Amino acid sequence: MFDGIISFFEQTDPVWAAFYATMFTWFVTALGASLVFFTKDTHKKFMDSMLGFTGGVMVAASIWSLLIPAIDMSDGEGFQKVMPAVLGFLAGAGFLFTLDKVLPHLHVNFKQVEGIKTPWQKTTLLVLAITLHNIPEGLAVGVLFGGVAAGIPEASIGGAIALAIGIGLQNFPEGIAVAMPLRRMGMSGRKSFFYGQLSAIVEPIAGVIGAIAVAAFTPVLPYALAFAAGAMIFVVVEEVIPEAQQNKSSDMATIGFILGFVVMMTLDVALSG
C-alpha cells in the first residue's frame, strides 16, 4: 500500500502533493471532531493519553523529519554546519512565541486566556488556540515537499509522506479537543463539528505556502525545516504537555508521549529509506 502511495506522490507536482498531504491531515482532524455526533464527552484518561501521543509525534517529527535533514543538507563542518538549523529553530520558536503573546486564544482547559484582550467568544479563542498548533504542522509538510521539488537528496517523498501520516494521527485528538468541549457547553453537534474541523484548515494553506517558498528559494530549505521544528517544539512545551499533565492521569499522558514518539520515529525511518 505504501509503495502505491509513494508512487502517486512521485508522479504529482510537489506543490499539489503538499496540498493533498495536508488535506489528509485536515481530514483526520475532521474525523476526530466528528465524534461529537456520537457522544458529548470523552474519558479524561483517553484525552490525556492522546494529547501525550500528539506531543510525542511532534517531538519525533521535529528531530527525524526536520532537524536531522536540515543539518545533513547544510554545508561546512562543525559549528558552521549546524548554524542554519540553530538559526531556523530559534526563529520558528520565536515566531510562535510572538503569536502566542499577540494572538488572542483560549487553552483547551477553558481556564487560561492568552494574547491581547479581546471581546471574542470562547469558541473563537479555542479554535485560534488549535490553529496555532496547526500552522507549523502544515508548514513542515509543505517545506519537505518543496525540498523534493528542488531536488534536495535529503528531502524524500517517503519522508514527507511519513510526516503527513504522523501529523494526521496526532490531529485526531486535536479535532476532539476543540469539538468536544463545545458540545459539552450546549452547542449543537453540527456547530461543534464545524469549529473542530475549522482549526485545521490552516494546514493546507501553510503547506502550499511552504512548498512554493522552498521550491522557489532552495537555499532557505535548511532554515525552513528548522523553523518548522522550532515552532512545533514550542507548541509541545507551551501547550500540549502542560494540558496533557494537568489531570490525575499524567502517567497515561507520559505513556502516550512515548508511543507517539516511537510511532513517528518508525514511520520516518521506514518510509524515508
Short mmCIF file of C-alpha atoms in Angstrom, two decimals:
data_model
loop_
_atom_site.label_atom_id
_atom_site.label_comp_id
_atom_site.label_asym_id
_atom_site.label_seq_id
_atom_site.Cartn_x
_atom_site.Cartn_y
_atom_site.Cartn_z
CA MET A 1 0.00 0.00 0.00
CA PHE A 2 2.75 2.44 0.94
CA ASP A 3 4.54 1.73 -2.35
CA GLY A 4 1.42 2.80 -4.24
CA ILE A 5 1.08 5.98 -2.17
CA ILE A 6 4.74 6.88 -2.69
CA SER A 7 4.40 6.20 -6.43
CA PHE A 8 1.37 8.51 -6.64
CA PHE A 9 3.16 11.36 -4.91
CA GLU A 10 6.31 10.86 -7.01
CA GLN A 11 4.20 11.47 -10.14
CA THR A 12 2.45 14.52 -8.66
CA ASP A 13 3.63 18.13 -8.76
CA PRO A 14 5.22 18.78 -5.33
CA VAL A 15 3.02 21.79 -4.59
CA TRP A 16 -0.10 19.76 -5.32
CA ALA A 17 1.43 16.89 -3.35
CA ALA A 18 1.81 19.20 -0.35
CA PHE A 19 -1.81 20.25 -0.77
CA TYR A 20 -3.07 16.66 -0.93
CA ALA A 21 -0.97 15.60 2.06
CA THR A 22 -2.16 18.48 4.23
CA MET A 23 -5.75 17.91 3.14
CA PHE A 24 -5.29 14.42 4.59
CA THR A 25 -4.15 15.92 7.90
CA TRP A 26 -7.19 18.22 7.84
CA PHE A 27 -9.46 15.24 7.12
CA VAL A 28 -8.19 13.35 10.17
CA THR A 29 -8.86 16.43 12.30
CA ALA A 30 -12.41 16.48 10.96
CA LEU A 31 -12.68 12.76 11.71
CA GLY A 32 -11.79 13.42 15.34
CA ALA A 33 -14.26 16.29 15.53
CA SER A 34 -17.00 14.06 14.11
CA LEU A 35 -17.14 12.11 17.38
CA VAL A 36 -19.42 14.87 18.69
CA PHE A 37 -22.21 13.30 16.63
CA PHE A 38 -21.99 10.18 18.82
CA THR A 39 -21.12 11.44 22.31
CA LYS A 40 -20.88 14.64 24.34
CA ASP A 41 -17.84 13.61 26.34
CA THR A 42 -14.64 11.58 26.26
CA HIS A 43 -12.82 9.90 29.11
CA LYS A 44 -10.14 12.17 30.62
CA LYS A 45 -7.55 9.40 30.62
CA PHE A 46 -8.16 8.83 26.92
CA MET A 47 -7.77 12.53 26.10
CA ASP A 48 -4.64 12.88 28.23
CA SER A 49 -3.04 9.87 26.55
CA MET A 50 -3.98 11.25 23.13
CA LEU A 51 -2.53 14.67 23.94
CA GLY A 52 0.63 12.92 25.12
CA PHE A 53 0.67 10.98 21.85
CA THR A 54 0.39 14.29 19.99
CA GLY A 55 3.40 15.67 21.83
CA GLY A 56 5.46 12.56 21.12
CA VAL A 57 4.69 12.67 17.40
CA MET A 58 5.55 16.36 17.18
CA VAL A 59 8.88 15.98 19.01
CA ALA A 60 9.93 12.94 16.94
CA ALA A 61 8.88 14.67 13.72
CA SER A 62 10.88 17.74 14.68
CA ILE A 63 14.01 15.62 15.15
CA TRP A 64 13.89 12.97 12.43
CA SER A 65 11.84 14.70 9.73
CA LEU A 66 13.08 18.27 10.16
CA LEU A 67 16.22 18.93 12.23
CA ILE A 68 18.35 15.98 11.10
CA PRO A 69 17.67 16.63 7.37
CA ALA A 70 18.30 20.36 7.94
CA ILE A 71 21.71 19.61 9.41
CA ASP A 72 22.56 16.95 6.80
CA MET A 73 21.89 19.31 3.89
CA SER A 74 23.86 22.23 5.34
CA ASP A 75 27.38 22.97 4.05
CA GLY A 76 30.55 23.14 6.11
CA GLU A 77 31.68 21.31 9.21
CA GLY A 78 31.21 21.64 12.96
CA PHE A 79 29.54 24.84 14.11
CA GLN A 80 29.19 26.10 10.54
CA LYS A 81 27.17 23.04 9.56
CA VAL A 82 24.74 23.26 12.45
CA MET A 83 24.17 27.04 12.42
CA PRO A 84 21.36 27.07 9.77
CA ALA A 85 19.43 24.60 11.94
CA VAL A 86 20.13 26.64 15.08
CA LEU A 87 19.04 29.92 13.50
CA GLY A 88 15.96 28.41 11.88
CA PHE A 89 14.95 26.64 15.09
CA LEU A 90 15.24 29.84 17.14
CA ALA A 91 13.30 31.79 14.51
CA GLY A 92 10.48 29.22 14.49
CA ALA A 93 10.20 29.16 18.27
CA GLY A 94 10.36 32.96 18.36
CA PHE A 95 7.63 33.24 15.72
CA LEU A 96 5.24 31.02 17.70
CA PHE A 97 6.19 32.78 20.93
CA THR A 98 5.19 36.09 19.34
CA LEU A 99 1.90 34.68 18.04
CA ASP A 100 1.22 33.17 21.45
CA LYS A 101 1.61 36.58 23.12
CA VAL A 102 -0.25 38.61 20.49
CA LEU A 103 -3.00 36.40 19.06
CA PRO A 104 -5.92 36.01 21.49
CA HIS A 105 -6.59 32.33 22.22
CA LEU A 106 -8.03 30.06 24.86
CA HIS A 107 -6.32 26.94 26.17
CA VAL A 108 -8.17 23.66 25.87
CA ASN A 109 -8.79 23.65 29.64
CA PHE A 110 -11.03 26.74 29.17
CA LYS A 111 -9.30 28.41 32.13
CA GLN A 112 -6.43 30.38 30.64
CA VAL A 113 -6.82 33.10 28.02
CA GLU A 114 -3.64 34.43 26.42
CA GLY A 115 -2.78 37.18 23.97
CA ILE A 116 -4.17 40.69 23.75
CA LYS A 117 -7.52 41.37 25.40
CA THR A 118 -10.50 40.87 23.13
CA PRO A 119 -14.30 40.61 23.29
CA TRP A 120 -14.22 37.49 21.10
CA GLN A 121 -16.24 34.49 22.24
CA LYS A 122 -14.66 31.43 23.82
CA THR A 123 -15.46 29.43 20.68
CA THR A 124 -13.29 31.68 18.52
CA LEU A 125 -10.49 31.74 21.08
CA LEU A 126 -10.41 27.94 21.34
CA VAL A 127 -10.28 27.49 17.56
CA LEU A 128 -7.43 30.01 17.40
CA ALA A 129 -5.52 28.04 20.05
CA ILE A 130 -5.59 24.83 18.00
CA THR A 131 -4.89 26.82 14.83
CA LEU A 132 -1.60 27.88 16.44
CA HIS A 133 -0.73 24.18 16.70
CA ASN A 134 -1.52 23.56 13.05
CA ILE A 135 0.49 26.34 11.39
CA PRO A 136 3.90 24.70 11.94
CA GLU A 137 2.50 21.25 11.14
CA GLY A 138 1.23 22.28 7.71
CA LEU A 139 4.38 24.30 7.07
CA ALA A 140 6.59 21.31 7.90
CA VAL A 141 4.86 19.06 5.37
CA GLY A 142 4.94 21.74 2.68
CA VAL A 143 8.61 22.52 3.24
CA LEU A 144 9.57 18.86 2.81
CA PHE A 145 7.64 18.57 -0.46
CA GLY A 146 9.25 21.83 -1.59
CA GLY A 147 12.65 20.28 -0.91
CA VAL A 148 11.68 17.35 -3.12
CA ALA A 149 10.74 19.79 -5.89
CA ALA A 150 14.13 21.46 -5.53
CA GLY A 151 15.88 18.11 -5.93
CA ILE A 152 17.46 18.08 -2.46
CA PRO A 153 18.56 14.47 -1.74
CA GLU A 154 17.84 14.77 1.99
CA ALA A 155 14.20 15.68 1.27
CA SER A 156 12.44 12.50 0.16
CA ILE A 157 8.87 11.78 -0.84
CA GLY A 158 8.79 8.97 1.71
CA GLY A 159 9.90 11.29 4.48
CA ALA A 160 7.27 13.87 3.55
CA ILE A 161 4.56 11.20 3.47
CA ALA A 162 5.71 9.82 6.83
CA LEU A 163 5.48 13.29 8.33
CA ALA A 164 1.97 13.80 6.90
CA ILE A 165 0.82 10.44 8.30
CA GLY A 166 2.29 11.19 11.72
CA ILE A 167 0.73 14.63 11.87
CA GLY A 168 -2.56 13.19 10.68
CA LEU A 169 -2.54 10.66 13.53
CA GLN A 170 -1.99 13.33 16.16
CA ASN A 171 -4.58 15.62 14.57
CA PHE A 172 -7.33 13.17 15.51
CA PRO A 173 -7.26 14.11 19.22
CA GLU A 174 -6.88 17.79 18.30
CA GLY A 175 -10.22 17.63 16.49
CA ILE A 176 -11.75 16.06 19.59
CA ALA A 177 -10.10 18.66 21.85
CA VAL A 178 -11.87 21.51 20.06
CA ALA A 179 -15.24 19.96 19.25
CA MET A 180 -15.98 18.05 22.45
CA PRO A 181 -15.77 20.98 24.92
CA LEU A 182 -18.07 23.00 22.67
CA ARG A 183 -20.55 20.11 22.62
CA ARG A 184 -20.46 19.92 26.43
CA MET A 185 -21.22 23.67 26.57
CA GLY A 186 -24.52 23.01 24.79
CA MET A 187 -23.54 23.81 21.22
CA SER A 188 -25.19 21.62 18.58
CA GLY A 189 -23.28 18.65 17.18
CA ARG A 190 -23.15 20.27 13.75
CA LYS A 191 -21.66 23.54 15.01
CA SER A 192 -19.23 21.74 17.31
CA PHE A 193 -18.03 19.66 14.37
CA PHE A 194 -17.71 22.76 12.17
CA TYR A 195 -15.46 24.55 14.64
CA GLY A 196 -13.49 21.38 15.36
CA GLN A 197 -12.52 20.81 11.74
CA LEU A 198 -12.09 24.53 11.08
CA SER A 199 -8.98 24.65 13.25
CA ALA A 200 -7.03 22.54 10.72
CA ILE A 201 -8.00 24.45 7.57
CA VAL A 202 -4.79 26.45 8.01
CA GLU A 203 -2.68 23.32 7.36
CA PRO A 204 -3.27 23.08 3.57
CA ILE A 205 -2.67 26.85 3.31
CA ALA A 206 0.60 26.68 5.26
CA GLY A 207 1.62 23.54 3.37
CA VAL A 208 1.22 25.10 -0.06
CA ILE A 209 3.00 28.30 1.03
CA GLY A 210 5.90 26.27 2.43
CA ALA A 211 6.24 24.15 -0.71
CA ILE A 212 6.17 27.15 -3.06
CA ALA A 213 8.63 29.17 -0.96
CA VAL A 214 11.22 26.41 -0.71
CA ALA A 215 10.89 25.36 -4.35
CA ALA A 216 11.50 28.98 -5.38
CA PHE A 217 14.29 29.70 -2.89
CA THR A 218 16.18 26.44 -2.42
CA PRO A 219 18.94 27.84 -0.14
CA VAL A 220 16.39 28.56 2.59
CA LEU A 221 15.40 24.87 2.95
CA PRO A 222 17.62 24.04 5.98
CA TYR A 223 16.38 27.18 7.72
CA ALA A 224 12.75 26.43 6.80
CA LEU A 225 12.92 22.85 8.09
CA ALA A 226 14.44 24.01 11.38
CA PHE A 227 11.92 26.87 11.56
CA ALA A 228 9.05 24.37 11.44
CA ALA A 229 10.81 22.24 14.07
CA GLY A 230 11.26 25.19 16.42
CA ALA A 231 7.62 26.15 16.05
CA MET A 232 6.46 22.60 16.75
CA ILE A 233 8.67 22.17 19.81
CA PHE A 234 7.39 25.48 21.19
CA VAL A 235 3.80 24.25 20.85
CA VAL A 236 4.64 20.97 22.59
CA VAL A 237 6.36 22.62 25.55
CA GLU A 238 3.99 25.58 25.87
CA GLU A 239 0.64 23.90 25.34
CA VAL A 240 0.48 20.17 24.62
CA ILE A 241 2.47 18.75 27.55
CA PRO A 242 1.00 21.09 30.22
CA GLU A 243 -2.53 20.29 29.05
CA ALA A 244 -1.82 16.55 28.99
CA GLN A 245 -0.37 16.63 32.52
CA GLN A 246 -2.98 18.79 34.26
CA ASN A 247 -5.23 15.91 35.36
CA LYS A 248 -4.53 12.96 37.65
CA SER A 249 -3.81 10.67 34.68
CA SER A 250 -0.34 12.06 33.98
CA ASP A 251 1.04 8.51 33.65
CA MET A 252 -1.26 7.90 30.69
CA ALA A 253 -0.07 11.13 29.09
CA THR A 254 3.55 10.06 29.53
CA ILE A 255 2.89 6.63 28.01
CA GLY A 256 1.03 8.33 25.14
CA PHE A 257 4.02 10.61 24.54
CA ILE A 258 6.43 7.66 24.36
CA LEU A 259 4.16 5.75 21.97
CA GLY A 260 3.71 8.81 19.76
CA PHE A 261 7.46 9.36 19.63
CA VAL A 262 8.11 5.72 18.68
CA VAL A 263 5.38 5.68 16.02
CA MET A 264 6.66 8.85 14.33
CA MET A 265 10.30 7.75 14.50
CA THR A 266 9.39 4.38 12.99
CA LEU A 267 7.34 5.93 10.19
CA ASP A 268 10.09 8.35 9.23
CA VAL A 269 12.91 5.81 9.21
CA ALA A 270 10.84 3.11 7.47
CA LEU A 271 9.39 5.32 4.71
CA SER A 272 12.44 7.50 4.14
CA GLY A 273 14.74 4.58 3.48
#
